[in-house]
Coordinates of N, CA, C and O in Angstrom, one line a residue:
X191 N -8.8 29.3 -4.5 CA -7.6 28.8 -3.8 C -6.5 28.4 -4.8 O -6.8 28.0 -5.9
X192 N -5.5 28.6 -4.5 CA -4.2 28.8 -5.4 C -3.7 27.2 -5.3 O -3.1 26.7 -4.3
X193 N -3.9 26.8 -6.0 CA -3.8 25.0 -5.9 C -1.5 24.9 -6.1 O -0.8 24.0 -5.7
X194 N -1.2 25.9 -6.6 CA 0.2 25.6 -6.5 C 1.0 25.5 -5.4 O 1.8 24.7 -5.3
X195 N 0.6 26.5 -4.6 CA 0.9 26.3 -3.1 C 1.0 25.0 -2.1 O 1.8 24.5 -1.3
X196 N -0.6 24.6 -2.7 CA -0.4 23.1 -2.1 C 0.7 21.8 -2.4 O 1.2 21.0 -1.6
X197 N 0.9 22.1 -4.3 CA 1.2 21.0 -4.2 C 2.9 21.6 -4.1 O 3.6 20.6 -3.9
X198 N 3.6 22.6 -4.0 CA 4.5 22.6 -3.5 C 4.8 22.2 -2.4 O 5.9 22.0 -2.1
X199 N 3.7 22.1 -1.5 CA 4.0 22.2 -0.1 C 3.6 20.4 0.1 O 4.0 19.9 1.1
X200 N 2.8 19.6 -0.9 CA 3.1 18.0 -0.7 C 4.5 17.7 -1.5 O 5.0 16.7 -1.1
X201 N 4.9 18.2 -2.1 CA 5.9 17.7 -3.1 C 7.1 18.3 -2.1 O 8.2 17.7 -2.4
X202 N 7.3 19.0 -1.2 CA 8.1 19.5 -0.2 C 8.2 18.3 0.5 O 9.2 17.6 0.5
X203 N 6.9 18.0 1.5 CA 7.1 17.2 2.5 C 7.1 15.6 2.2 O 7.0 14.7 3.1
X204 N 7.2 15.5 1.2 CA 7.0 13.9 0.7 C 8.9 13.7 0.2 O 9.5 12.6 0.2
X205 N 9.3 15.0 -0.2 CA 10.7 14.7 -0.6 C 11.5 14.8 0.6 O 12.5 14.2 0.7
X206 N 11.0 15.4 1.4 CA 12.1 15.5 3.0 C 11.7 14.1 4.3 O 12.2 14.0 5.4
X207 N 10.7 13.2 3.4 CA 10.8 11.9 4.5 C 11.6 11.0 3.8 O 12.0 10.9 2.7
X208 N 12.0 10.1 5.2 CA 12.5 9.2 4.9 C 12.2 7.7 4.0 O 11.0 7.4 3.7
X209 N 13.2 6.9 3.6 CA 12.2 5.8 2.8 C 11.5 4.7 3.8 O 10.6 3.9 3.4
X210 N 11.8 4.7 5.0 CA 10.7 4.6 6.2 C 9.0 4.8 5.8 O 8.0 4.1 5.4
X211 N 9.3 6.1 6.2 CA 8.2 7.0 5.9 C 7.4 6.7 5.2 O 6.3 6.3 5.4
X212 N 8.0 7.0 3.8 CA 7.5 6.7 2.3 C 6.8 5.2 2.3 O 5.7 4.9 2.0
X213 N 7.9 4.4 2.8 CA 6.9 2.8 2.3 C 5.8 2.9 3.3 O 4.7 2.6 2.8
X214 N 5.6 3.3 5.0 CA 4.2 3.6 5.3 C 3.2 4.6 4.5 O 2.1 4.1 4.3
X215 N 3.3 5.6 4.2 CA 2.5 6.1 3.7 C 2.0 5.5 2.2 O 0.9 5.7 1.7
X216 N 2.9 5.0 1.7 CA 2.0 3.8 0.3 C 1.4 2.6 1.3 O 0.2 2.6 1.2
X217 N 1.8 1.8 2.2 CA 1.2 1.0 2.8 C -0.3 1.4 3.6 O -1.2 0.5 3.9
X218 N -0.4 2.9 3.9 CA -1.8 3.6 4.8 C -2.5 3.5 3.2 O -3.4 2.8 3.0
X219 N -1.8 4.3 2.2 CA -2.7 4.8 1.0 C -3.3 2.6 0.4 O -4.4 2.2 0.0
X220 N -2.1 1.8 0.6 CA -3.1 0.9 0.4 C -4.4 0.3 0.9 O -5.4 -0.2 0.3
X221 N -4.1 0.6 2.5 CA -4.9 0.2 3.6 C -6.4 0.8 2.9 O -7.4 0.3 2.5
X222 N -5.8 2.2 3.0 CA -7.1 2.9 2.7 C -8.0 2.9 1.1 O -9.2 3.1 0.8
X223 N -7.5 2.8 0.7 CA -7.9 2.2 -1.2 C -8.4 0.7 -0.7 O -9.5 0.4 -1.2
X224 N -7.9 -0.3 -0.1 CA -9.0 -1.3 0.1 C -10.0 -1.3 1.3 O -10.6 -2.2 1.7
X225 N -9.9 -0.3 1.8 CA -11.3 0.1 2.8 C -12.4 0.9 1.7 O -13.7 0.9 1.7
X226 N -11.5 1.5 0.6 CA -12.3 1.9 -0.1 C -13.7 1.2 -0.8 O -14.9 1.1 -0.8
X227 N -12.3 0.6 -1.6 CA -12.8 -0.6 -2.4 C -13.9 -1.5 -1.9 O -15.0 -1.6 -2.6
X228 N -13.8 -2.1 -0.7 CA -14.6 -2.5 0.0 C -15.7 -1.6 0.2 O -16.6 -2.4 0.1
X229 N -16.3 -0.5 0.5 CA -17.5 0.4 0.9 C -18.2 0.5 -0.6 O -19.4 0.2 -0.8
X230 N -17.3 1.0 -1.6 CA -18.2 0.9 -2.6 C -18.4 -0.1 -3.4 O -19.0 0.3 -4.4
X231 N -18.1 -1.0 -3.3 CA -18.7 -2.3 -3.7 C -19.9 -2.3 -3.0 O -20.8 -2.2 -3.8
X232 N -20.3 -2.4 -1.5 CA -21.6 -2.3 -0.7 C -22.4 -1.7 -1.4 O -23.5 -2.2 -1.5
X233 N -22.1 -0.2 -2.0 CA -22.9 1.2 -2.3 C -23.5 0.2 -3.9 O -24.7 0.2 -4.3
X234 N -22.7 -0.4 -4.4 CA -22.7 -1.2 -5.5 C -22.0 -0.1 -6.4 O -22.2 -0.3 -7.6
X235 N -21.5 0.7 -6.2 CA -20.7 1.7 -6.6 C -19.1 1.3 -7.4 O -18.0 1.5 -7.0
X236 N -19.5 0.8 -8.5 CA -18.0 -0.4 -9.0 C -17.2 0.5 -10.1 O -16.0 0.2 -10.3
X237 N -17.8 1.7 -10.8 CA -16.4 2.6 -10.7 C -15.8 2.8 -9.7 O -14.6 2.4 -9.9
X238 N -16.0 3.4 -8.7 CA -15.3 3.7 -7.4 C -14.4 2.2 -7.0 O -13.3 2.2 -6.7
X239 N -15.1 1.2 -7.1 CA -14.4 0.0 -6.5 C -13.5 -0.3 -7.3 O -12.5 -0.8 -6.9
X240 N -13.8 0.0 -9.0 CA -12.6 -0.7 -9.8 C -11.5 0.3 -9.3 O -10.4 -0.1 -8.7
X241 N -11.8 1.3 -9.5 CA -11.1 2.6 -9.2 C -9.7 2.2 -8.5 O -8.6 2.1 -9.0
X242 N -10.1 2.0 -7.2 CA -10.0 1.5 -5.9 C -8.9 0.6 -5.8 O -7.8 0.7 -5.3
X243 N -9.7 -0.7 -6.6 CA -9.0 -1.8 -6.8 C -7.5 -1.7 -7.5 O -6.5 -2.0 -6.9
X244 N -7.5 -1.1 -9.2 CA -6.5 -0.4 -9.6 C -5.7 0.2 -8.9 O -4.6 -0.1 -9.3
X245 N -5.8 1.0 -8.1 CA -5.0 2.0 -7.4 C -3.7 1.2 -6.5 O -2.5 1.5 -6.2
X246 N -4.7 -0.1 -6.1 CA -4.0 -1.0 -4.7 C -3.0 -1.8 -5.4 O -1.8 -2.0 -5.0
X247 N -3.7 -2.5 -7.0 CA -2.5 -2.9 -8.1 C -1.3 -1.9 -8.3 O -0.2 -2.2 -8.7
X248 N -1.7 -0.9 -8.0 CA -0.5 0.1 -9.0 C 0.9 0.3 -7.4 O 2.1 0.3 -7.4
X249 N -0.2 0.4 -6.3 CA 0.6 0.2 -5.4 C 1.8 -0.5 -5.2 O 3.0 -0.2 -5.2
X250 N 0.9 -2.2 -5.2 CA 1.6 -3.0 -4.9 C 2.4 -3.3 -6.3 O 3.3 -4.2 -6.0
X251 N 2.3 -2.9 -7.5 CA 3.2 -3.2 -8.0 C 4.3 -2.5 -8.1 O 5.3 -2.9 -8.7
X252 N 4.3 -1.2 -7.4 CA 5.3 -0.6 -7.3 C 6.3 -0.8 -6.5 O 7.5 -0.8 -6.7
X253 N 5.3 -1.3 -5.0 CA 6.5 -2.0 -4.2 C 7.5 -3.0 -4.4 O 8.7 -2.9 -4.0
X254 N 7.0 -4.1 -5.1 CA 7.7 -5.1 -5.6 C 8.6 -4.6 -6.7 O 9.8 -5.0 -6.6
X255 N 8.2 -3.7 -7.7 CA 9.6 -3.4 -8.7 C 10.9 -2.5 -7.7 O 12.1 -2.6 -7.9
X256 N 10.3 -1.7 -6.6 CA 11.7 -1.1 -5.9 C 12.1 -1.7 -5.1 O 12.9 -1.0 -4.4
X257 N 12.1 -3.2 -4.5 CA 12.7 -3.9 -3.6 C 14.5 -4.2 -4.0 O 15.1 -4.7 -4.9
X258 N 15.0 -3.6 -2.9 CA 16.7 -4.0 -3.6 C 16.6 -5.2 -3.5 O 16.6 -5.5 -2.3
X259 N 16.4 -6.4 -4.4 CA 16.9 -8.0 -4.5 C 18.1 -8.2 -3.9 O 18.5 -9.3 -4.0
X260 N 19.1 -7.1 -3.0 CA 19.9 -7.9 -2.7 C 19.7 -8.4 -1.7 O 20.7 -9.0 -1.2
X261 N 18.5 -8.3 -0.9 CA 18.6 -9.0 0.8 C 17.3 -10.0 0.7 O 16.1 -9.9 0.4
X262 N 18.0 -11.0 1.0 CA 17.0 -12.4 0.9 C 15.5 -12.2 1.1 O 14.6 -13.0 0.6
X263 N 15.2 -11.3 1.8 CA 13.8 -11.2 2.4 C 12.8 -10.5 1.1 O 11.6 -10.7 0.9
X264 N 13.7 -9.8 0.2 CA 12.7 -9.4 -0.9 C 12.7 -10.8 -1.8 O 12.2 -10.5 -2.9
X265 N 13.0 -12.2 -1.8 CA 12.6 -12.9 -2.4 C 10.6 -12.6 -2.3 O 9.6 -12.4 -3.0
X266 N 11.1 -12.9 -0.4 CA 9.8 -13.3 0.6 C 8.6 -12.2 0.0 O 7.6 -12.5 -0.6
X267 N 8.9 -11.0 0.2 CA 8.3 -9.7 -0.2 C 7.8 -9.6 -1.6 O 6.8 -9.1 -1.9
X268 N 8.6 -10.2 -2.4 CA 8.1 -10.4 -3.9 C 7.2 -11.2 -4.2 O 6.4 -10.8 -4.9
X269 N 7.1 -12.7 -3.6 CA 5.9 -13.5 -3.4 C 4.9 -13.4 -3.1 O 3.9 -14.0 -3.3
X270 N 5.2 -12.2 -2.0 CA 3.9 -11.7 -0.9 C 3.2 -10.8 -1.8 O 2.0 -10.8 -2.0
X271 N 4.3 -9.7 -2.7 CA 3.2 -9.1 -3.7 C 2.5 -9.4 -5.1 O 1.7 -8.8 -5.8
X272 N 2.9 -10.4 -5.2 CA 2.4 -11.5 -6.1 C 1.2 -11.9 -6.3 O 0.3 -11.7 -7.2
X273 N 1.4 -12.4 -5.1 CA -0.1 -13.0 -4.5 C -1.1 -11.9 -4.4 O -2.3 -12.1 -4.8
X274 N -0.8 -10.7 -3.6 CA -1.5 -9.6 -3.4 C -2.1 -9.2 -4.7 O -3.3 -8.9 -4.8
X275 N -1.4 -9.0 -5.8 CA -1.8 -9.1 -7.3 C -2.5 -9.7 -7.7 O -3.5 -9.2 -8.2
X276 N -2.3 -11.0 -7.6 CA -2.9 -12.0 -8.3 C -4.6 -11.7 -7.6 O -5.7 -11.3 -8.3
X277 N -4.4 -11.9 -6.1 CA -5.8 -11.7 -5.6 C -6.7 -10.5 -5.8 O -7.9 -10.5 -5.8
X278 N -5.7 -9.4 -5.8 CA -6.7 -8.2 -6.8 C -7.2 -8.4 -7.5 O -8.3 -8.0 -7.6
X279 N -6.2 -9.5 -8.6 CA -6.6 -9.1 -9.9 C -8.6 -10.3 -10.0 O -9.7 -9.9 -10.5
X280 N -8.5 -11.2 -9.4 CA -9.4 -11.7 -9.1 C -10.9 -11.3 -8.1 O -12.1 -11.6 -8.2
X281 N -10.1 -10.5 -7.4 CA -11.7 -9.4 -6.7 C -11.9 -8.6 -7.6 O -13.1 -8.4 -7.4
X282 N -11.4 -7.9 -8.8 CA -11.8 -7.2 -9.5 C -12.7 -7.4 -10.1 O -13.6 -6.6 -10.1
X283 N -12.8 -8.5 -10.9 CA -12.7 -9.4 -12.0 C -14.0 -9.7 -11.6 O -14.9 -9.6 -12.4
X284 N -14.2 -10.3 -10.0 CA -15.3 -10.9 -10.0 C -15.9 -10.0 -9.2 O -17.1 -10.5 -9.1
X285 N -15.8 -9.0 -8.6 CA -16.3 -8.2 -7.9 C -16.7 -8.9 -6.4 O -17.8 -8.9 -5.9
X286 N -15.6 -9.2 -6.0 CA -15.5 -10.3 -5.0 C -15.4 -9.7 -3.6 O -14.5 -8.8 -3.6
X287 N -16.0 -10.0 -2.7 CA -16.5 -9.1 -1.6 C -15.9 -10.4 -0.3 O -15.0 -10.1 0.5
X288 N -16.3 -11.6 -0.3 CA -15.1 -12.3 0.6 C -13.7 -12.3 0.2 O -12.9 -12.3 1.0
X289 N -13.5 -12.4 -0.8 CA -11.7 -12.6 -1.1 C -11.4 -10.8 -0.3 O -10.7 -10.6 0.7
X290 N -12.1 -9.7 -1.0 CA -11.5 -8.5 -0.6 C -11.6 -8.2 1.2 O -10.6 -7.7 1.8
X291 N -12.4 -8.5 1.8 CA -12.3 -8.9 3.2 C -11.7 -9.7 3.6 O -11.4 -9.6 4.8
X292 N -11.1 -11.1 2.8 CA -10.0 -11.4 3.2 C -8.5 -11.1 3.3 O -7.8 -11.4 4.2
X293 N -8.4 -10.6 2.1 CA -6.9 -10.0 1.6 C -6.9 -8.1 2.4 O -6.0 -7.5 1.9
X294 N -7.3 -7.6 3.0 CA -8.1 -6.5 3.4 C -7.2 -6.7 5.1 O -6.6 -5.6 5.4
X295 N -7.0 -7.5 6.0 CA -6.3 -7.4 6.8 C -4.8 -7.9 6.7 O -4.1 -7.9 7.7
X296 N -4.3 -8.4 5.5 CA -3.5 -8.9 5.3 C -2.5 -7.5 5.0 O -1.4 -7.2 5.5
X297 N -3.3 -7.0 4.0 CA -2.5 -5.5 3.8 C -1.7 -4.8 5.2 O -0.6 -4.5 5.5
X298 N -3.2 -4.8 6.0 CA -3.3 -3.8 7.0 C -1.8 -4.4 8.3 O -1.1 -3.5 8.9
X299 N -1.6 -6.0 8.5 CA -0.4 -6.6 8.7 C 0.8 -6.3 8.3 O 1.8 -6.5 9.0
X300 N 0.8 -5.8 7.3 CA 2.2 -5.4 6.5 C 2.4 -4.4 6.8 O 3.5 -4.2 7.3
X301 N 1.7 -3.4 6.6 CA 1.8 -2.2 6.9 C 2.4 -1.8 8.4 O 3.3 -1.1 8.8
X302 N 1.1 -2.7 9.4 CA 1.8 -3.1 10.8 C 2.9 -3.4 11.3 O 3.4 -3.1 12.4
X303 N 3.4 -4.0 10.2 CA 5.1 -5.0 10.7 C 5.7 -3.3 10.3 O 6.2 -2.7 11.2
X304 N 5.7 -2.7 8.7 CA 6.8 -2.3 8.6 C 6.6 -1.0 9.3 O 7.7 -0.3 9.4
X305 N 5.5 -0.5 9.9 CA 5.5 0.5 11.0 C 6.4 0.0 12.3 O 6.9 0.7 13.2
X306 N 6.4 -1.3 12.1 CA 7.3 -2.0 13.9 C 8.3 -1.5 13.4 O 8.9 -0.6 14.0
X307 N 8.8 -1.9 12.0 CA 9.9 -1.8 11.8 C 11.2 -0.6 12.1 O 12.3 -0.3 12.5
X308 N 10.1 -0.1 11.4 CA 10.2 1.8 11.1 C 11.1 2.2 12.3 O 12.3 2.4 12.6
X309 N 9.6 2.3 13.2 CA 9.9 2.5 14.7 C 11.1 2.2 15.2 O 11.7 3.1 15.6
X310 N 11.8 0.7 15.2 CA 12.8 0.3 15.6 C 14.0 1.0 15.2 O 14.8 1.6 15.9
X311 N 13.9 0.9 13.9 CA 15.2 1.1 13.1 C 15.5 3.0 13.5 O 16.6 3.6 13.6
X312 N 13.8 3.4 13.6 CA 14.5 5.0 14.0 C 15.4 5.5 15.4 O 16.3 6.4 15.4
X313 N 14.8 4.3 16.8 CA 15.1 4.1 17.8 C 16.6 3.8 17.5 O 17.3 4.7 17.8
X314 N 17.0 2.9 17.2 CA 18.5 2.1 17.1 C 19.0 3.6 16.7 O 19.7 4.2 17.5
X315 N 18.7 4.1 15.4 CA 19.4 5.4 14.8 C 19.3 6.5 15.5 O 19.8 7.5 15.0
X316 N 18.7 6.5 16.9 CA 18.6 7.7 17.7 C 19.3 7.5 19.0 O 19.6 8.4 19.9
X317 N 19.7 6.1 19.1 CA 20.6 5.9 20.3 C 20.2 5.9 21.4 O 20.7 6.2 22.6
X318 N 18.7 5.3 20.7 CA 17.7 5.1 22.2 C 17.9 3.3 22.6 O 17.5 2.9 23.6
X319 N 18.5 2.5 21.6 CA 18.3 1.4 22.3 C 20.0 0.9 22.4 O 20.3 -0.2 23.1

């Protein structure tokens, strides 16, 4: 299988969405890296979980460095990924299975809201509301 094809064809469709788009699809890929995280920790599988864990750090730290600081709410947003950090960095660490079921719908919330959001904002821009 000609693997160039593909990735022209992710590197196509990831450059033609919106930044909508883009912040859900890092927010599913986090969802799903701590569903991960979570199953192979069970398997006792802790490469896969560190793996995992990393992946959700690299995320979230990425979100927090592209926040434009100029709208009050990425103070909020920056604290929120803070914390999301901090508590990574601590399920890792300890291989911590209630904190990651805790922090584990919190993601899945965010991602929630900024899908409401999405939604909205595409509506208003479509001249549906």
């Amino acid at each position: 299988m000609d693997m160039r094809g593909y990735q022209q064809y992710k590197q196509q469709s990831i450059s033609s969405m919106t930044p909508g788009e883009l912040l859900l699809l890092l927010y599913d890929e986090l969802v799903k890296r701590g569903t991960m995280a979570s199953i192979a920790l069970d398997k006792g599988d802790f490469e896969t979980f560190e793996a995992a864990v990393d992946r959700c750090s690299d995320i979230v730290n990425y979100l927090d460095e592209t926040l434009d600081r100029k709208y009050p709410i990425s103070q909020d947003l920056s604290r929120m990924y803070e914390y999301f950090t901090y508590q990574l960095g601590r399920i890792r660490i300890g291989r911590n299975k209630k904190e990651l079921e805790a922090l584990r719908p919190m993601l899945a919330e965010m991602r929630d809201a900024f899908h409401t959001a999405e939604r909205s904002s595409s509506q208003r821009k479509g001249g549906q509301l």
